[in-house]
Short mmCIF file of C-alpha atoms in Angstrom, two decimals:
data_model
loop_
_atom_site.label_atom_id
_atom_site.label_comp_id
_atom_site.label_asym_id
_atom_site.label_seq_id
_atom_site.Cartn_x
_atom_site.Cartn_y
_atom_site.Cartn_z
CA UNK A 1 7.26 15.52 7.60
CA UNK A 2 4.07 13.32 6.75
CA UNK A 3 3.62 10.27 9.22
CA UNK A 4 1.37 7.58 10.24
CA UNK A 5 1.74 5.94 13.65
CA UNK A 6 -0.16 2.68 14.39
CA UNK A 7 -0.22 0.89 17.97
CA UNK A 8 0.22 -1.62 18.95
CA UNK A 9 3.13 -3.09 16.49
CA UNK A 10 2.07 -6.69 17.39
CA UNK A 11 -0.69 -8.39 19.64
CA UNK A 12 -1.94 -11.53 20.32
CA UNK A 13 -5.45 -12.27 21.72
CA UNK A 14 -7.65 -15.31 21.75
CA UNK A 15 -10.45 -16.62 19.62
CA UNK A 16 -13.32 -14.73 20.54
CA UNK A 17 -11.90 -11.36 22.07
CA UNK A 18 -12.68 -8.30 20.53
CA UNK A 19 -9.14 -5.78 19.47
CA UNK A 20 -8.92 -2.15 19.33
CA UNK A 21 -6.07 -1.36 16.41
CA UNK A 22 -5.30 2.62 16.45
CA UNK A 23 -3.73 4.74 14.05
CA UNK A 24 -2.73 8.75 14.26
CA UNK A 25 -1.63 10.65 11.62
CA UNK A 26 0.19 13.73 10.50
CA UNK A 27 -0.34 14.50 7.19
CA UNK A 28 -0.53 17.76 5.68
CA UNK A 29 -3.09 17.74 2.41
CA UNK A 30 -5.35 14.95 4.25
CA UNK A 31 -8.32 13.47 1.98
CA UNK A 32 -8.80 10.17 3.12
CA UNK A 33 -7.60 7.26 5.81
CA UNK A 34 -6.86 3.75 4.65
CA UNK A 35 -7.24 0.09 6.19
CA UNK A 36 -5.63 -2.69 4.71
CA UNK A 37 -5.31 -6.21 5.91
CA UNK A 38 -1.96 -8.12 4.73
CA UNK A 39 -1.87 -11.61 5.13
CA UNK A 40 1.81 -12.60 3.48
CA UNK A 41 1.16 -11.05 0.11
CA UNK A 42 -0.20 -8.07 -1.12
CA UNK A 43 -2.35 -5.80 0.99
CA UNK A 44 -6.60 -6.51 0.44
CA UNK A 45 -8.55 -3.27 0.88
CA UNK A 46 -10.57 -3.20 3.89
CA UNK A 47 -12.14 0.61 4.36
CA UNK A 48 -11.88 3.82 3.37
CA UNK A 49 -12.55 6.97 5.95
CA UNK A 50 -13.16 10.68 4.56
CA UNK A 51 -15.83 11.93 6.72
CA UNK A 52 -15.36 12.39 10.89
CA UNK A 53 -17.53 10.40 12.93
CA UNK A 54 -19.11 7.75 10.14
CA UNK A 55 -18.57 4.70 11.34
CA UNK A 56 -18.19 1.95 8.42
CA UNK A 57 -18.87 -1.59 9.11
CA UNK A 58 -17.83 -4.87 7.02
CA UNK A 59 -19.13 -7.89 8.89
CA UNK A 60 -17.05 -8.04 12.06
CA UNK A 61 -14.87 -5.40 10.92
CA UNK A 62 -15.50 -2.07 12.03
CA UNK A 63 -13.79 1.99 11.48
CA UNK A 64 -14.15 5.04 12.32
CA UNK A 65 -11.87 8.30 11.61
CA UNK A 66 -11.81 11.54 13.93
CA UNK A 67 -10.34 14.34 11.59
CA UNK A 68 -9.87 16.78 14.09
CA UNK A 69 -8.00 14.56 16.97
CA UNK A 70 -6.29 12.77 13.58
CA UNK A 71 -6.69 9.66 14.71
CA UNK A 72 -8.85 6.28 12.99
CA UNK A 73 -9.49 3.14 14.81
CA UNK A 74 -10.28 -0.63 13.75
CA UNK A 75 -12.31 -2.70 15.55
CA UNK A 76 -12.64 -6.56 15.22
CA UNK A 77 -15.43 -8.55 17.21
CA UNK A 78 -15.31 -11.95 17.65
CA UNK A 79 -11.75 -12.57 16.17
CA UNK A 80 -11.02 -15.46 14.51
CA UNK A 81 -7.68 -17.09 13.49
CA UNK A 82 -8.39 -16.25 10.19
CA UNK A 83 -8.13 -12.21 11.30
CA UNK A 84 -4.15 -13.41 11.83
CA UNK A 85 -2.37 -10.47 9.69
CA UNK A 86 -0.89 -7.42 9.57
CA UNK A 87 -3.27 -4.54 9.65
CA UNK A 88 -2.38 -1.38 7.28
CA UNK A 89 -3.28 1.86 8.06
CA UNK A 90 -2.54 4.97 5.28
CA UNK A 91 -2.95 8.41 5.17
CA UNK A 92 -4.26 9.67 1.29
CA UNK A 93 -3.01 13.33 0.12
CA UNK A 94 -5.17 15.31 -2.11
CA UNK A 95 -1.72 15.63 -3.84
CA UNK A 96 -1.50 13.16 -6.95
CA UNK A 97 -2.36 10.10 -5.31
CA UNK A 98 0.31 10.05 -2.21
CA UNK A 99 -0.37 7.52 0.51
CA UNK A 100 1.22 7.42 3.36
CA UNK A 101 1.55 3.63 4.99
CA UNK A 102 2.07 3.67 8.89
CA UNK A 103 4.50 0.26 10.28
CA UNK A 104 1.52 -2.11 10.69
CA UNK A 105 0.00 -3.33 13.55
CA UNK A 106 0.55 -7.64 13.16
CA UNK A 107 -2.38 -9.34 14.85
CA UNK A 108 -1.85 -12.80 15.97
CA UNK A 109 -5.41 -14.60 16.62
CA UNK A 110 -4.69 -17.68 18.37
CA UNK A 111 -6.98 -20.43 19.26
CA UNK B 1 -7.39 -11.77 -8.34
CA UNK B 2 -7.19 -8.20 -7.72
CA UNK B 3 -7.34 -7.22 -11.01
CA UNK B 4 -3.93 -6.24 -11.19
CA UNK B 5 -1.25 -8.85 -12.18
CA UNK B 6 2.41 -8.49 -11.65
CA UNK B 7 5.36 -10.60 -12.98
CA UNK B 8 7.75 -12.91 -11.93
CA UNK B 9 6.17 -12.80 -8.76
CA UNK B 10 9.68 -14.62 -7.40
CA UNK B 11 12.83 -13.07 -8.73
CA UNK B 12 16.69 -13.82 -7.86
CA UNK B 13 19.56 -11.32 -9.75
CA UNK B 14 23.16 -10.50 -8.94
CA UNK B 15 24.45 -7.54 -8.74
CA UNK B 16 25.75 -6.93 -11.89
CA UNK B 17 22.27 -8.09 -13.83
CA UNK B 18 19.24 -6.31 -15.44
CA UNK B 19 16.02 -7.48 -15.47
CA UNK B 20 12.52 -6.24 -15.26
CA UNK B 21 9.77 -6.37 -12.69
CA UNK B 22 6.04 -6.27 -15.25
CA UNK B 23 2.37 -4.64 -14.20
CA UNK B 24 -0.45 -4.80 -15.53
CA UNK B 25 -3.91 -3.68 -14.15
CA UNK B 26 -7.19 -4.56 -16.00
CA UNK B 27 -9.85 -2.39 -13.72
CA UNK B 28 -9.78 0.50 -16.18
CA UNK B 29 -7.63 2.67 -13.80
CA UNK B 30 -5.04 5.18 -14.74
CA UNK B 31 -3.02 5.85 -11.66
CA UNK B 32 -0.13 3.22 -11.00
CA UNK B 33 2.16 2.89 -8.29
CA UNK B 34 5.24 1.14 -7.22
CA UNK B 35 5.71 0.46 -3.48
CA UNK B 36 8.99 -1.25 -1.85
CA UNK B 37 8.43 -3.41 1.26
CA UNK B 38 11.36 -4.36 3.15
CA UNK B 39 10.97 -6.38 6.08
CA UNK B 40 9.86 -4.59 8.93
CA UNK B 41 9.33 -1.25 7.54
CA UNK B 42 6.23 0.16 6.02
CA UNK B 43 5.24 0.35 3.05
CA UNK B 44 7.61 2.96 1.01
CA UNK B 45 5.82 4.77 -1.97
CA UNK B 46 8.30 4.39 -5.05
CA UNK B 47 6.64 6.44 -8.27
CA UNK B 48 3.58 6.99 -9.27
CA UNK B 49 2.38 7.58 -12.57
CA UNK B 50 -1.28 9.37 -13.46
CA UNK B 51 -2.17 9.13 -16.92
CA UNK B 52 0.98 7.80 -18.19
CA UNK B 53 3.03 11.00 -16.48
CA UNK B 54 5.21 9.55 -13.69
CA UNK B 55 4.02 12.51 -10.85
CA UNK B 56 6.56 11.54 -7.90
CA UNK B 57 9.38 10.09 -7.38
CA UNK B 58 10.14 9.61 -3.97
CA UNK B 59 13.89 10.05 -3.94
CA UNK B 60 13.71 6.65 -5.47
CA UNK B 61 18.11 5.58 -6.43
CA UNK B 62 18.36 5.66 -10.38
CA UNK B 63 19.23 1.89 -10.27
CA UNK B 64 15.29 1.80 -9.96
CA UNK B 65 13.56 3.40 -13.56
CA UNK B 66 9.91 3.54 -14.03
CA UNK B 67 8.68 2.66 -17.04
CA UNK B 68 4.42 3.58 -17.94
CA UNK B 69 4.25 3.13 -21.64
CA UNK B 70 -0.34 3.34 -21.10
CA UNK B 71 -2.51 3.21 -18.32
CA UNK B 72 -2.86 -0.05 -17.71
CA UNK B 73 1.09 -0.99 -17.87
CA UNK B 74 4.24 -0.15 -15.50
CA UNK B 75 7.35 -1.75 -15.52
CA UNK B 76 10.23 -1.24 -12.98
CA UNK B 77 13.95 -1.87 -14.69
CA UNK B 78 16.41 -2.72 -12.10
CA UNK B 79 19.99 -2.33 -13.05
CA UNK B 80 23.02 -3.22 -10.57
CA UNK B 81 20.85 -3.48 -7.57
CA UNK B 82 22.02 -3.71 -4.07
CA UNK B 83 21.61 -6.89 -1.69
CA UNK B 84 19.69 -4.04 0.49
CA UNK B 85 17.07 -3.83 -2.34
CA UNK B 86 15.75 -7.48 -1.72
CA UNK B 87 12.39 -7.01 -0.67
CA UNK B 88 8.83 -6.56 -1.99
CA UNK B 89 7.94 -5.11 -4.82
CA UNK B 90 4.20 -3.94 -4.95
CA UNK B 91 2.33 -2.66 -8.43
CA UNK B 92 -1.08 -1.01 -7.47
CA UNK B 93 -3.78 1.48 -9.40
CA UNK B 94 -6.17 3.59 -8.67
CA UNK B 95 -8.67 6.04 -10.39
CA UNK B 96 -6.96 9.58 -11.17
CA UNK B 97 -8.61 12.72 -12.67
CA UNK B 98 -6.26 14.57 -14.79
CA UNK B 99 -5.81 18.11 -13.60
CA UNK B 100 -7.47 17.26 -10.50
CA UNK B 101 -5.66 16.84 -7.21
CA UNK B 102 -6.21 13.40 -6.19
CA UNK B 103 -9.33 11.47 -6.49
CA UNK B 104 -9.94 9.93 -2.56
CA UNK B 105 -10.16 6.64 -4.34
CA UNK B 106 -9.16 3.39 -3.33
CA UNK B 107 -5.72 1.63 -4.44
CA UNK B 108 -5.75 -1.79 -5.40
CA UNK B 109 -3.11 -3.87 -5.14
CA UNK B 110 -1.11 -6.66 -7.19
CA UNK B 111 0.36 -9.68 -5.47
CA UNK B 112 4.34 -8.19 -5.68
CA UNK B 113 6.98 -9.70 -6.76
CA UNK B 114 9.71 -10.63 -4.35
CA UNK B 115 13.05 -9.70 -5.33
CA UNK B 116 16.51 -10.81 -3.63
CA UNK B 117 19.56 -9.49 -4.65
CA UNK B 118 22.55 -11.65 -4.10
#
């Protein structure tokens, strides 16, 4: 069965500090990995990862997907309390469109 | 503004009611998706519909019915829903290419509508 594991569930840093957010998957059919951020509403679309070992960068936001370990990781530098959210990762089939969401990793930036 | 719009984005019904969750996307896409999210769970995949064809249905109860009369509609009918349904309903598109499996392309979301049964 398809799934996508994120860790931590929750954590809770300080202005400033810099967070590692990890997410594994099992997915058979893999094309792409997915970051979201969710602040209350809908999920805003942060990156997305086909290639091993490319790192993509948006500001202080930072990814990077390993395809044959399965595993992606989010960086933020410098956090801010406006980085306060849950953090989506997905997994993207090649079959019509599927995504696979993992639980969400809920950042809490305080300052 | 995503781009994709969803109404009521607050909804109440009992049990016994029927009413209508509305999406519309205006980014030219012509995949659309609806995704339940219940508290503390993640997101759950609902249907998905690729050039008006619904293409999954992910064992989704019949009190939930698609509906994607063109690409840049979907409704979801809800008909004597449970108080276990309450929860977020999220509309989102994508790019498709028909005959094609999958594109890799990004999904964008609408704001959801929250539903609670009572």
């Amino acid at each position: 069965e398809d799934k996508v594991v994120q860790s931590p569930l929750s954590l809770v840093v300080h202005e400033g500090d810099t967070v590692t957010l990890n997410c594994s998957y099992e997915v058979t059919n893999f094309r792409s990995l997915l970051w979201y951020k969710q602040e209350k509403k809908a999920p805003t679309f942060l990156f997305m990862l086909t290639s091993s070992g490319i790192e993509k960068k948006s500001g202080r936001l930072s990814s990077i997907l390993d395809k044959k370990e399965l595993f992606s990781i989010l960086n933020i530098t410098a956090t801010q309390t406006g980085d306060s959210a849950v953090y989506l990762c997905a997994a993207r089939k090649t079959s019509y469109d599927k995504v696979i969401f993992g639980p969400g990793t809920s950042l809490s930036v305080i300052p | 503004e995503t781009g994709v719009t969803q109404t009521p984005r607050h909804l109440v019904m009992g049990m016994t009611n029927k009413k209508s969750l509305k999406c519309e996307q205006h980014l030219g896409h012509n995949a659309m998706y609806w995704y339940k999210q219940s508290a503390k769970k993640p997101l759950e995949l609902m249907f998905v519909y690729n050039f008006k064809e619904q293409t999954e249905n992910n064992s989704v109860p019949s009190r939930f019915s698609p509906e994607c009369p063109n690409s840049s509609h979907l409704f979801l009918h809800l008909h004597t829903l449970q108080p276990e349904d309450s929860a977020l309903y999220l509309c989102a598109s994508s790019h498709a290419r028909r005959g094609l499996s999958g594109s890799g392309n990004t999904i964008y979301f609408g704001e959801g509508s929250w539903l609670t049964v009572v």
